[in-house]
Tab-separated table of N, CA and C in Angstrom:
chain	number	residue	atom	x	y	z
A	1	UNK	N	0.812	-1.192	0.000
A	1	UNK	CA	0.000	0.000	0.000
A	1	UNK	C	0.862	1.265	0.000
A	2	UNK	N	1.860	1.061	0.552
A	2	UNK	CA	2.714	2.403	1.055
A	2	UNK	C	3.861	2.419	-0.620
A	3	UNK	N	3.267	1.563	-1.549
A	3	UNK	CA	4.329	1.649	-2.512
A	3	UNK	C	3.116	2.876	-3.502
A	4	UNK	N	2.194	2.405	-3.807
A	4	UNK	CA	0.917	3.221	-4.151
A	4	UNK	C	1.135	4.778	-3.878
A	5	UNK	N	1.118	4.499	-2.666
A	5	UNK	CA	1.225	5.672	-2.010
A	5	UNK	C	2.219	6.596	-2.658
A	6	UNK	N	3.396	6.289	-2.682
A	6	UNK	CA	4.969	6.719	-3.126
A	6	UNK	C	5.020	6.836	-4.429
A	7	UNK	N	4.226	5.773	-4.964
A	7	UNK	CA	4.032	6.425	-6.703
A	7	UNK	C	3.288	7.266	-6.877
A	8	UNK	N	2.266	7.755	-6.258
A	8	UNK	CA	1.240	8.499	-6.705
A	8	UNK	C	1.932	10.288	-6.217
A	9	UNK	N	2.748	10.104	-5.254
A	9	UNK	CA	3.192	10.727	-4.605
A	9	UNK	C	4.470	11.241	-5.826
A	10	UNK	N	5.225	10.380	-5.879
A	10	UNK	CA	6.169	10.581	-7.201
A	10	UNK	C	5.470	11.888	-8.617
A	11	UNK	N	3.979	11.157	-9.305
A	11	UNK	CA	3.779	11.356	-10.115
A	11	UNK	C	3.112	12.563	-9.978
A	12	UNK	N	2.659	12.883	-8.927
A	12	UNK	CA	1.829	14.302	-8.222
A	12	UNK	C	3.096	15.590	-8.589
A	13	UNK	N	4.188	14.703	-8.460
A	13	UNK	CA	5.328	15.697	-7.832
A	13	UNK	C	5.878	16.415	-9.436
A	14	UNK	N	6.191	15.147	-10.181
A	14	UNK	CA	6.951	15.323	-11.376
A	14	UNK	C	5.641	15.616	-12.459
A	15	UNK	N	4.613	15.467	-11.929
A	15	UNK	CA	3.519	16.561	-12.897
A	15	UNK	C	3.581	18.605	-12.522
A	16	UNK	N	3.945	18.591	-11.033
A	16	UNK	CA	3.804	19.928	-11.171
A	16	UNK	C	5.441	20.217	-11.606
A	17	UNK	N	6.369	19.166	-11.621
A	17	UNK	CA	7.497	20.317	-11.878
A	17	UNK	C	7.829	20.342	-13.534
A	18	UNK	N	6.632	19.634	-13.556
A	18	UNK	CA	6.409	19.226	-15.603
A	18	UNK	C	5.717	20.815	-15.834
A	19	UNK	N	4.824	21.168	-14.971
A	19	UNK	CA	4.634	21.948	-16.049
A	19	UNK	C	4.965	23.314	-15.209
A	20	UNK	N	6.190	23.292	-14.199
A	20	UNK	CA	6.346	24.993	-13.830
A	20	UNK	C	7.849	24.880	-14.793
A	21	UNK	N	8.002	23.686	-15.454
A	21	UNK	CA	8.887	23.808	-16.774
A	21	UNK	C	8.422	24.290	-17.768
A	22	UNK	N	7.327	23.836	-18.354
A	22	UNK	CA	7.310	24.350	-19.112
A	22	UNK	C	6.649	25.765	-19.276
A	23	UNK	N	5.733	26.512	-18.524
A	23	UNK	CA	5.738	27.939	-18.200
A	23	UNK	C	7.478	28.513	-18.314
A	24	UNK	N	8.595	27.464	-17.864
A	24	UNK	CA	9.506	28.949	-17.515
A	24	UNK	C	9.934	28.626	-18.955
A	25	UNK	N	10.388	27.329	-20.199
A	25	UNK	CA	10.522	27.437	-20.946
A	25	UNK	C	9.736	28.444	-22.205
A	26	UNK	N	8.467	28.193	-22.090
A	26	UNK	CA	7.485	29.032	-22.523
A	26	UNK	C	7.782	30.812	-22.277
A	27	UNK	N	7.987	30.793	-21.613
A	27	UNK	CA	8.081	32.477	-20.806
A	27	UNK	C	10.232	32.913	-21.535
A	28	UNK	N	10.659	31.861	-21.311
A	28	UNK	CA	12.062	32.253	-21.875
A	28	UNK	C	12.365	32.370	-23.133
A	29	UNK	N	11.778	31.524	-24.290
A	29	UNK	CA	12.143	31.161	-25.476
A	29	UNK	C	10.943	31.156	-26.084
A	30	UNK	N	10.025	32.776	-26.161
A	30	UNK	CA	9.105	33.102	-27.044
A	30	UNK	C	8.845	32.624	-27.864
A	31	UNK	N	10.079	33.569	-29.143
A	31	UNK	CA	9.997	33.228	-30.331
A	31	UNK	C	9.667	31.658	-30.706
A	32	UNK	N	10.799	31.241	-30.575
A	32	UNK	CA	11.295	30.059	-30.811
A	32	UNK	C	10.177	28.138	-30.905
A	33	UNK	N	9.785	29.199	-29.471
A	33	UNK	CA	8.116	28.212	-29.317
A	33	UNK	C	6.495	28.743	-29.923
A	34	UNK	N	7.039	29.658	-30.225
A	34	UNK	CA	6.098	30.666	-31.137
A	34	UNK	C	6.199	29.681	-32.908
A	35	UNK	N	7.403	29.602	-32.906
A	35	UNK	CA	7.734	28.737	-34.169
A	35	UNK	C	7.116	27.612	-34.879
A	36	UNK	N	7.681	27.024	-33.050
A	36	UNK	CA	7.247	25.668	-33.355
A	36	UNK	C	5.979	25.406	-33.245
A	37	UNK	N	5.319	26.136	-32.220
A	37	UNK	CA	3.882	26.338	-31.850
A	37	UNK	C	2.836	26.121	-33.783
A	38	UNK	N	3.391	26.876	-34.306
A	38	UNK	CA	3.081	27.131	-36.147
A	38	UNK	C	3.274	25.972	-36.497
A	39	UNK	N	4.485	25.929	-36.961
A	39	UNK	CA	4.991	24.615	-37.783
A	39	UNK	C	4.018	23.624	-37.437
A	40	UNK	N	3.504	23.085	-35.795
A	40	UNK	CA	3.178	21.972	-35.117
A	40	UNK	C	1.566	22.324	-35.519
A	41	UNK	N	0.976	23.133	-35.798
A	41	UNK	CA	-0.217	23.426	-36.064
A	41	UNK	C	-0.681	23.363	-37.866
A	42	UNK	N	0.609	23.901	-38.416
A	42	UNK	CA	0.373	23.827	-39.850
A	42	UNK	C	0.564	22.225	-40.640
A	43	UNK	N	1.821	22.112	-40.341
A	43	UNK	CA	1.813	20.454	-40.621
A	43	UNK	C	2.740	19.253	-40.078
A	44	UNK	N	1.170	19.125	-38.674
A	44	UNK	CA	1.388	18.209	-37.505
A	44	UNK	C	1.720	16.379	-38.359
A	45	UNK	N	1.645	15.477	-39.616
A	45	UNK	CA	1.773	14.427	-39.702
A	45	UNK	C	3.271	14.511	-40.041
A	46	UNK	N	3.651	16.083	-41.048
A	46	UNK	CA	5.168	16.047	-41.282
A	46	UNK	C	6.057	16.216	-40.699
A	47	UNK	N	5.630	16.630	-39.322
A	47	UNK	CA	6.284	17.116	-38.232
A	47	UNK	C	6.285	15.705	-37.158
A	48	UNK	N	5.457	14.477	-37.316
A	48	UNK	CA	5.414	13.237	-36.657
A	48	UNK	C	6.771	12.737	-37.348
A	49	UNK	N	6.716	12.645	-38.724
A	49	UNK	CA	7.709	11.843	-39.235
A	49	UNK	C	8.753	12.415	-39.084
A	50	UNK	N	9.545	13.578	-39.532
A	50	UNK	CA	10.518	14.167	-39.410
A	50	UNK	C	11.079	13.975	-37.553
A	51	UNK	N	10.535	14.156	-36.477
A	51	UNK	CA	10.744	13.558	-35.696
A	51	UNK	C	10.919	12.551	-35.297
A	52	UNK	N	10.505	11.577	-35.912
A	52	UNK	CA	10.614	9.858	-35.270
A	52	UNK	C	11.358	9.709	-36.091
A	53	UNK	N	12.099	10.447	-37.702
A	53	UNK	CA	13.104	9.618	-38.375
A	53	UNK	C	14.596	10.242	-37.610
A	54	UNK	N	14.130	11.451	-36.954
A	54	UNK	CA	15.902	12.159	-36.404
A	54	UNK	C	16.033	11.521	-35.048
A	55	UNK	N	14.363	11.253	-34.011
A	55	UNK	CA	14.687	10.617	-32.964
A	55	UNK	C	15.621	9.503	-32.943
A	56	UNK	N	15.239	8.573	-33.538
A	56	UNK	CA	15.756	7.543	-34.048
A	56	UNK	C	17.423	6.835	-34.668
A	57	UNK	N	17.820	7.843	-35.505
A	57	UNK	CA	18.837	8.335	-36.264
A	57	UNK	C	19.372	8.966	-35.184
A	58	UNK	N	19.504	9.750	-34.529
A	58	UNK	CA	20.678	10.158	-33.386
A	58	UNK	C	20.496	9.747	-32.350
A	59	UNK	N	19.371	8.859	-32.182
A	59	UNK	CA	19.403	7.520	-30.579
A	59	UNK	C	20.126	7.068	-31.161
A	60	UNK	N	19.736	5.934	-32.110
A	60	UNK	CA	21.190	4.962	-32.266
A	60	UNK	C	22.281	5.440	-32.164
A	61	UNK	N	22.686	6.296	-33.002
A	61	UNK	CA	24.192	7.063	-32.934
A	61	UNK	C	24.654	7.148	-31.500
A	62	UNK	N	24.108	7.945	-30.456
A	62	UNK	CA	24.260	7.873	-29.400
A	62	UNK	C	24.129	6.561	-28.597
A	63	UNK	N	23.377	5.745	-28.672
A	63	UNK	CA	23.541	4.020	-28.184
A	63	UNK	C	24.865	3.866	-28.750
A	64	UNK	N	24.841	3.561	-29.946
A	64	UNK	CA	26.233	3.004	-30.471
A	64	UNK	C	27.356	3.090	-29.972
A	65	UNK	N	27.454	4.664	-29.990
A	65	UNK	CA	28.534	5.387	-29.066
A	65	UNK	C	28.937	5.007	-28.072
A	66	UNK	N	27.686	4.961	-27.196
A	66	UNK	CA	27.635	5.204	-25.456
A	66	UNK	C	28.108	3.297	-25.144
A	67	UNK	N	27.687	2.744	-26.220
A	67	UNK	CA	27.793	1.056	-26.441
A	67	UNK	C	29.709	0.760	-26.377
A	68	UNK	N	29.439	1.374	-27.797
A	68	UNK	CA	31.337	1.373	-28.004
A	68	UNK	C	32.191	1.451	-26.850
A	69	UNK	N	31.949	3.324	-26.046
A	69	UNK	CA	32.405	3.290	-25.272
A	69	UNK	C	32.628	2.409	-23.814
A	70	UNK	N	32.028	1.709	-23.698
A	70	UNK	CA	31.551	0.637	-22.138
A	70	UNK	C	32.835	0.038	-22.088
A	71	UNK	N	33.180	-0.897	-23.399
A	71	UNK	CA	34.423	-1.435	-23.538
A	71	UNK	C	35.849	-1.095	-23.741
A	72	UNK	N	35.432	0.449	-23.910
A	72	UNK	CA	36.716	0.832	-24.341
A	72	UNK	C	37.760	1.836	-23.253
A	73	UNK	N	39.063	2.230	-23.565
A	73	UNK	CA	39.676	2.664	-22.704
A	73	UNK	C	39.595	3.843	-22.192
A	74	UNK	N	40.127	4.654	-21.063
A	74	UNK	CA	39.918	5.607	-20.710
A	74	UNK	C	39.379	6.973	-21.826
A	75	UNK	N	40.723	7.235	-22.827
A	75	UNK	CA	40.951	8.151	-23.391
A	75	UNK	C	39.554	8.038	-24.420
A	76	UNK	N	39.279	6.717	-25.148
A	76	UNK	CA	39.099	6.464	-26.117
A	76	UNK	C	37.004	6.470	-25.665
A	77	UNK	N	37.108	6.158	-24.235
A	77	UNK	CA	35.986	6.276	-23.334
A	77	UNK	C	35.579	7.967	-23.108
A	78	UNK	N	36.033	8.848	-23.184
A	78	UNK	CA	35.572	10.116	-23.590
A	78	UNK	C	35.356	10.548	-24.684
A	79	UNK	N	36.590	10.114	-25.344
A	79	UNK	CA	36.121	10.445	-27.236
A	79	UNK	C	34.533	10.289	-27.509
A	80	UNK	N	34.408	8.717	-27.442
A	80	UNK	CA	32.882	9.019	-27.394
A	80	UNK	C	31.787	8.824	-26.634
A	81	UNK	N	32.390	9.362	-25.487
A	81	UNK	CA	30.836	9.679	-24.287
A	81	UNK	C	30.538	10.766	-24.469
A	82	UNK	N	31.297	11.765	-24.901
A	82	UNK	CA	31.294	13.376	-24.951
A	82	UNK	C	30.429	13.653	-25.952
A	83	UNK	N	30.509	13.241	-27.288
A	83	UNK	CA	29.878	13.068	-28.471
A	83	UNK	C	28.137	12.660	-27.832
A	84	UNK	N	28.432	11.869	-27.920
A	84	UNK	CA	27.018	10.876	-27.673
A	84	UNK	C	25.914	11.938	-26.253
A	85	UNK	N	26.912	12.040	-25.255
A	85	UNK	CA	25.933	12.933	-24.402
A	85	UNK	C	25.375	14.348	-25.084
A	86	UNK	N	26.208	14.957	-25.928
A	86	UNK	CA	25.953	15.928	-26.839
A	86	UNK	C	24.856	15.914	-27.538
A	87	UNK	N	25.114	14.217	-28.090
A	87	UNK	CA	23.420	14.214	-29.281
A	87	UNK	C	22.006	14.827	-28.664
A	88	UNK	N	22.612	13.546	-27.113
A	88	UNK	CA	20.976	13.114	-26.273
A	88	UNK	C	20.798	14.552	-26.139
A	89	UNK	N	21.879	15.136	-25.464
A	89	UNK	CA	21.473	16.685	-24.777
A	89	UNK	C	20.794	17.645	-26.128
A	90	UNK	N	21.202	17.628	-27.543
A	90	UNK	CA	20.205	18.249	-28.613
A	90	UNK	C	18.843	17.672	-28.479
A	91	UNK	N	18.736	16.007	-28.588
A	91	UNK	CA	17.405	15.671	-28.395
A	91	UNK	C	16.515	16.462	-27.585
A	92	UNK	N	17.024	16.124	-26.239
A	92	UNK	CA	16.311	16.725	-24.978
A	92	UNK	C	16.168	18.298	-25.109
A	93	UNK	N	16.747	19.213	-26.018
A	93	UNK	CA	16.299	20.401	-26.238
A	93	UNK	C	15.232	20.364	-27.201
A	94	UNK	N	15.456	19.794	-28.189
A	94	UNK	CA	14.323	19.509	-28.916
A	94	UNK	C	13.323	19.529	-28.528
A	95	UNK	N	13.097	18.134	-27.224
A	95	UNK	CA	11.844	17.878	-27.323
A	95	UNK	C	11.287	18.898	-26.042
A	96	UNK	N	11.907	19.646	-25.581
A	96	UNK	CA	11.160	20.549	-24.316
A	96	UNK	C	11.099	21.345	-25.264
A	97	UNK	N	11.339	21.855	-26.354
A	97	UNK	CA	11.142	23.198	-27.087
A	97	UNK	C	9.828	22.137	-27.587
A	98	UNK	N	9.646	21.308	-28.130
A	98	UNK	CA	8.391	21.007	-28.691
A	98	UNK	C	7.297	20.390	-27.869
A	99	UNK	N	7.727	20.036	-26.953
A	99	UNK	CA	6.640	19.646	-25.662
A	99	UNK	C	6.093	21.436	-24.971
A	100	UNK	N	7.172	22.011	-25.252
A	100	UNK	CA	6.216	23.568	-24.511
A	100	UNK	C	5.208	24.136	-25.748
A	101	UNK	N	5.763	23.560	-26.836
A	101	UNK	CA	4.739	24.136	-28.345
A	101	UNK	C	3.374	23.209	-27.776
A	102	UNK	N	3.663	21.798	-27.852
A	102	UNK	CA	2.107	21.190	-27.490
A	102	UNK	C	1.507	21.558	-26.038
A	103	UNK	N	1.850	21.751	-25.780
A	103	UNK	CA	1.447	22.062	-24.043
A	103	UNK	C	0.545	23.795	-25.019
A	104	UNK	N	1.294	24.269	-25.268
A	104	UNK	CA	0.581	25.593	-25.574
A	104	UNK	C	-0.555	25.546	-26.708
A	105	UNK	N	-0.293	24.778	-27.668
A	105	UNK	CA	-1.432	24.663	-28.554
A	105	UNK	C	-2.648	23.901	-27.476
A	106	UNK	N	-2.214	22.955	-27.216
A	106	UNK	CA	-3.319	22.544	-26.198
A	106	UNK	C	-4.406	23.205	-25.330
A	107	UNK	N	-3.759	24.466	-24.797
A	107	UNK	CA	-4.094	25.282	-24.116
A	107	UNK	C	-4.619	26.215	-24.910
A	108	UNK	N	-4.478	26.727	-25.857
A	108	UNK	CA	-5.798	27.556	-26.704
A	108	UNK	C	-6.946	26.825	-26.990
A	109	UNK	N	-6.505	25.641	-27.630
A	109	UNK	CA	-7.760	24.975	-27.765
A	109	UNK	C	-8.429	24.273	-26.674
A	110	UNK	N	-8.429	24.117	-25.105
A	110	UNK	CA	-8.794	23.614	-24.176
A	110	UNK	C	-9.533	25.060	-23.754
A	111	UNK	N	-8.790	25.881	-23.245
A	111	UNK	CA	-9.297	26.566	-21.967
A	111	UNK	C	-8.813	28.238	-23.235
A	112	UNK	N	-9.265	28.648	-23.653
A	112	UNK	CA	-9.272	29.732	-24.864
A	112	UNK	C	-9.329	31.221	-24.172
A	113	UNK	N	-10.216	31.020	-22.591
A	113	UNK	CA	-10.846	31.931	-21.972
A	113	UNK	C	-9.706	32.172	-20.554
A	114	UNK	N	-9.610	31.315	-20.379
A	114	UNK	CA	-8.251	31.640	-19.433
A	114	UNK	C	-7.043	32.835	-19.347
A	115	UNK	N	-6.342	33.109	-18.768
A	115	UNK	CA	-5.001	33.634	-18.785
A	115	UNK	C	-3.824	32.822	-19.296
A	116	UNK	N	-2.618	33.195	-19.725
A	116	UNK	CA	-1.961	32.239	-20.616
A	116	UNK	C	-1.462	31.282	-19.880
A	117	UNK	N	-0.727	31.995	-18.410
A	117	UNK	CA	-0.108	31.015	-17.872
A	117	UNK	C	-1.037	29.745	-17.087
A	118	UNK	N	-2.480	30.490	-16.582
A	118	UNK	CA	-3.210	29.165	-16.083
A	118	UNK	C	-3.338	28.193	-17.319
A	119	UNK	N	-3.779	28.887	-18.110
A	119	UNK	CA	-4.264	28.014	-19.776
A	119	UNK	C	-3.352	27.316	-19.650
A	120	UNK	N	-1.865	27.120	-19.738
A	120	UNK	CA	-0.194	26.323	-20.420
A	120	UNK	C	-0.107	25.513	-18.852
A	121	UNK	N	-0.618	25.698	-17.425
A	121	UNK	CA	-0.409	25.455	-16.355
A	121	UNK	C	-1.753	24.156	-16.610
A	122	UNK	N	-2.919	24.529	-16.603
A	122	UNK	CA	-3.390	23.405	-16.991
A	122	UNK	C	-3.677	22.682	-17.694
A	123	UNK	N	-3.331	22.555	-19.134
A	123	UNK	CA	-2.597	22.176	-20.180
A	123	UNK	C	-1.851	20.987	-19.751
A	124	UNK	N	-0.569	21.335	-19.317
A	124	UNK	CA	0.227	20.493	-18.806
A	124	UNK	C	0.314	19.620	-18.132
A	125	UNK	N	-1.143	19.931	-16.893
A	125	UNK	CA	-1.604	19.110	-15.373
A	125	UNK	C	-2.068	17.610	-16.804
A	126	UNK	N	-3.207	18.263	-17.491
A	126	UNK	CA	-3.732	17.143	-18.607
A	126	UNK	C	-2.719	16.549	-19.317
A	127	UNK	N	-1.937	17.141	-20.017
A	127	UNK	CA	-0.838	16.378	-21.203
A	127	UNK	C	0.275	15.349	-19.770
A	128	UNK	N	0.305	15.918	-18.746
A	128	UNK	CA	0.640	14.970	-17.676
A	128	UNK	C	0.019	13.678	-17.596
A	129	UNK	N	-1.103	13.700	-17.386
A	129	UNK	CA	-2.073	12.792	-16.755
A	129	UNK	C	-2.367	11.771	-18.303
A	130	UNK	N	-2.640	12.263	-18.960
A	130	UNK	CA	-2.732	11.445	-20.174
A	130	UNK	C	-1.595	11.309	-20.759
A	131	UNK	N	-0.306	11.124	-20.840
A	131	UNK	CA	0.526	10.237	-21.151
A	131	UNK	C	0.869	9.726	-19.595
A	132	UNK	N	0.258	9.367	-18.636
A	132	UNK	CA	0.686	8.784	-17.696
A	132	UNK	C	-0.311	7.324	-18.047
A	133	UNK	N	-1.642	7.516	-18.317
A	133	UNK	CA	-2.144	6.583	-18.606
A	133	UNK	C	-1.413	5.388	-19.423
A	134	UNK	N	-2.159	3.731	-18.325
A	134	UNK	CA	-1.652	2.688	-19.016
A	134	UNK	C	-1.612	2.777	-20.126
A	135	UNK	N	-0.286	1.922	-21.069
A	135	UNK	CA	-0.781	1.406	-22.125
A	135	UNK	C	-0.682	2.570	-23.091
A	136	UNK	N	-1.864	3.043	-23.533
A	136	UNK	CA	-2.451	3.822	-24.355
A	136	UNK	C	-1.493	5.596	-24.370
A	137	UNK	N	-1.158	5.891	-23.153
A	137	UNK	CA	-0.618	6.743	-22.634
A	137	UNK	C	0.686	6.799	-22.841
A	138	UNK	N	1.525	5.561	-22.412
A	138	UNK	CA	2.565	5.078	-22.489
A	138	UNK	C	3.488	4.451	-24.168
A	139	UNK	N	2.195	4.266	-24.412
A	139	UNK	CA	2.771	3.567	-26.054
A	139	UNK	C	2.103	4.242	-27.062
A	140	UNK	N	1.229	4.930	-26.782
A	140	UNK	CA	0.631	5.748	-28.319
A	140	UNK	C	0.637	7.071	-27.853
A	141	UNK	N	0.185	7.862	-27.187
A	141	UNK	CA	0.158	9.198	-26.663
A	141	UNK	C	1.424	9.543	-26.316
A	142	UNK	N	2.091	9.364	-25.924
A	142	UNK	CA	3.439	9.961	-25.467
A	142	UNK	C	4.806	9.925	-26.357
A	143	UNK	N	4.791	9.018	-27.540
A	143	UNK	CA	5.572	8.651	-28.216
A	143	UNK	C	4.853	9.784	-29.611
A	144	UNK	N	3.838	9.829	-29.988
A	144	UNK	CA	3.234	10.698	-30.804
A	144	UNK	C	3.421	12.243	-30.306
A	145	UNK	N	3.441	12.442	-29.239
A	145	UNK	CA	3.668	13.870	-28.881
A	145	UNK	C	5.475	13.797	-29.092
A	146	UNK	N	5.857	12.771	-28.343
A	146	UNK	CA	6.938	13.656	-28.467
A	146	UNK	C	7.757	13.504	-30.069
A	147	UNK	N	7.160	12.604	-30.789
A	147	UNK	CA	8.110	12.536	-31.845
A	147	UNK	C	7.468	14.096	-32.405
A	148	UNK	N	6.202	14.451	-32.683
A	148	UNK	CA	5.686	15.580	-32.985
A	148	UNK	C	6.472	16.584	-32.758
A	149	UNK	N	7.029	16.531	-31.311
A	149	UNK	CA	7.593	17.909	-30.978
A	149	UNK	C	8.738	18.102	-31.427
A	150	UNK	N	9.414	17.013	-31.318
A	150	UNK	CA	10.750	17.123	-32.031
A	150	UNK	C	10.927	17.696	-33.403
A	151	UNK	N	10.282	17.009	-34.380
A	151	UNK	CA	9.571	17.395	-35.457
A	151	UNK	C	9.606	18.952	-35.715
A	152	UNK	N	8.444	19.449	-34.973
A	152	UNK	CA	8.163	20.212	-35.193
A	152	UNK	C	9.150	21.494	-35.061
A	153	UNK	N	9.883	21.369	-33.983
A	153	UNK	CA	10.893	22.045	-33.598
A	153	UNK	C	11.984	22.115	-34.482
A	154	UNK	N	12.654	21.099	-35.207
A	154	UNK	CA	13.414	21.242	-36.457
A	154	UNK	C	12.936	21.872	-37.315
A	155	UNK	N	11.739	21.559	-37.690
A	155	UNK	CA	11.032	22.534	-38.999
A	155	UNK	C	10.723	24.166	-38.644
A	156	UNK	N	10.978	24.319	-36.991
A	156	UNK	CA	10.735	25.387	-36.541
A	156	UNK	C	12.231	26.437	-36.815
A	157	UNK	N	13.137	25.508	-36.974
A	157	UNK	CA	14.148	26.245	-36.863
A	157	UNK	C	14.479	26.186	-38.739
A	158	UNK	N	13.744	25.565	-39.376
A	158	UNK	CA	14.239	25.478	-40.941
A	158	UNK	C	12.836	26.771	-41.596
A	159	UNK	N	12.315	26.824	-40.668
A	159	UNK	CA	10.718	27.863	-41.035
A	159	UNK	C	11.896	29.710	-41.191
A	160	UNK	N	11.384	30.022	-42.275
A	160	UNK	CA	11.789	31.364	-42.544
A	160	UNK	C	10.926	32.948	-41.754
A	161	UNK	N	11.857	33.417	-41.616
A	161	UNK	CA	11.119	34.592	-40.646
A	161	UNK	C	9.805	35.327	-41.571
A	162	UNK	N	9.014	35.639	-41.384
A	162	UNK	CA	8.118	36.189	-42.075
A	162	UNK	C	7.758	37.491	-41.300
């Protein structure tokens, strides 16, 4: 019972610091999620693929790497851990620049009448809670957002200023 407890407790926790992230990302990097926010609205299936083919394509690279390195020697053990933590660390910008775009589209179209930051604040409580869900949450919802965001976020940065 007390494990219940500790998960629920866990997931309570890392939902609010999910989304006082993404408010401060949102609030720091306007433009940028302004971008992707577009791109992810104009064309969300090209923005699925283009994400799940780069997710993909620089995971492995980085597995490979991070693989290579396990066995190998000191020197030759930085060569490519350094590399490889580099990729993940682009990924992981990626996808918070495109997880604060869906969190925000979400939030116009949910709560329209709100203030921005409650709107993107509860936004987030939801895009929390539904990729937490079994199953469905875990293997189709959460893997679709985030390849989306990624996505979208590259095309955000290949999108011309207008």
């Amino acid at each position: 019972m007390t494990d219940i407890l500790r998960l629920t407790l866990a997931i309570l926790l890392l939902t609010i610091t999910l989304a006082a992230y993404f408010l401060v990302i949102g609030a720091l990097f306007t433009n940028r999620v302004a971008r992707t926010q577009t791109s992810l609205n104009l064309t969300p299936g090209r923005a699925f693929g283009l994400g799940m083919v780069n997710f993909f394509f620089f995971g492995l690279i980085a597995f490979v790497m991070l693989s290579l390195a396990e066995n190998a020697g000191p020197f030759i053990k930085g060569i490519l851990t350094i590399p490889a933590l580099l990729i993940l660390a682009f990924l992981s910008v990626l996808l918070s620049l495109g997880l604060t775009a869906t969190v925000q589209l979400l939030a116009e179209r949910l709560f329209p009448d709100m203030s921005a930051w409650k709107r993107n604040l509860w936004s987030s409580v939801i895009l929390c809670i539904a990729c937490a869900l079994p199953f469905v949450g875990w293997f189709l919802l959460l893997p679709y957002i985030a390849f989306t965001g990624i996505g979208a976020t590259i095309l955000g940065f290949l999108q011309r200023n207008s």
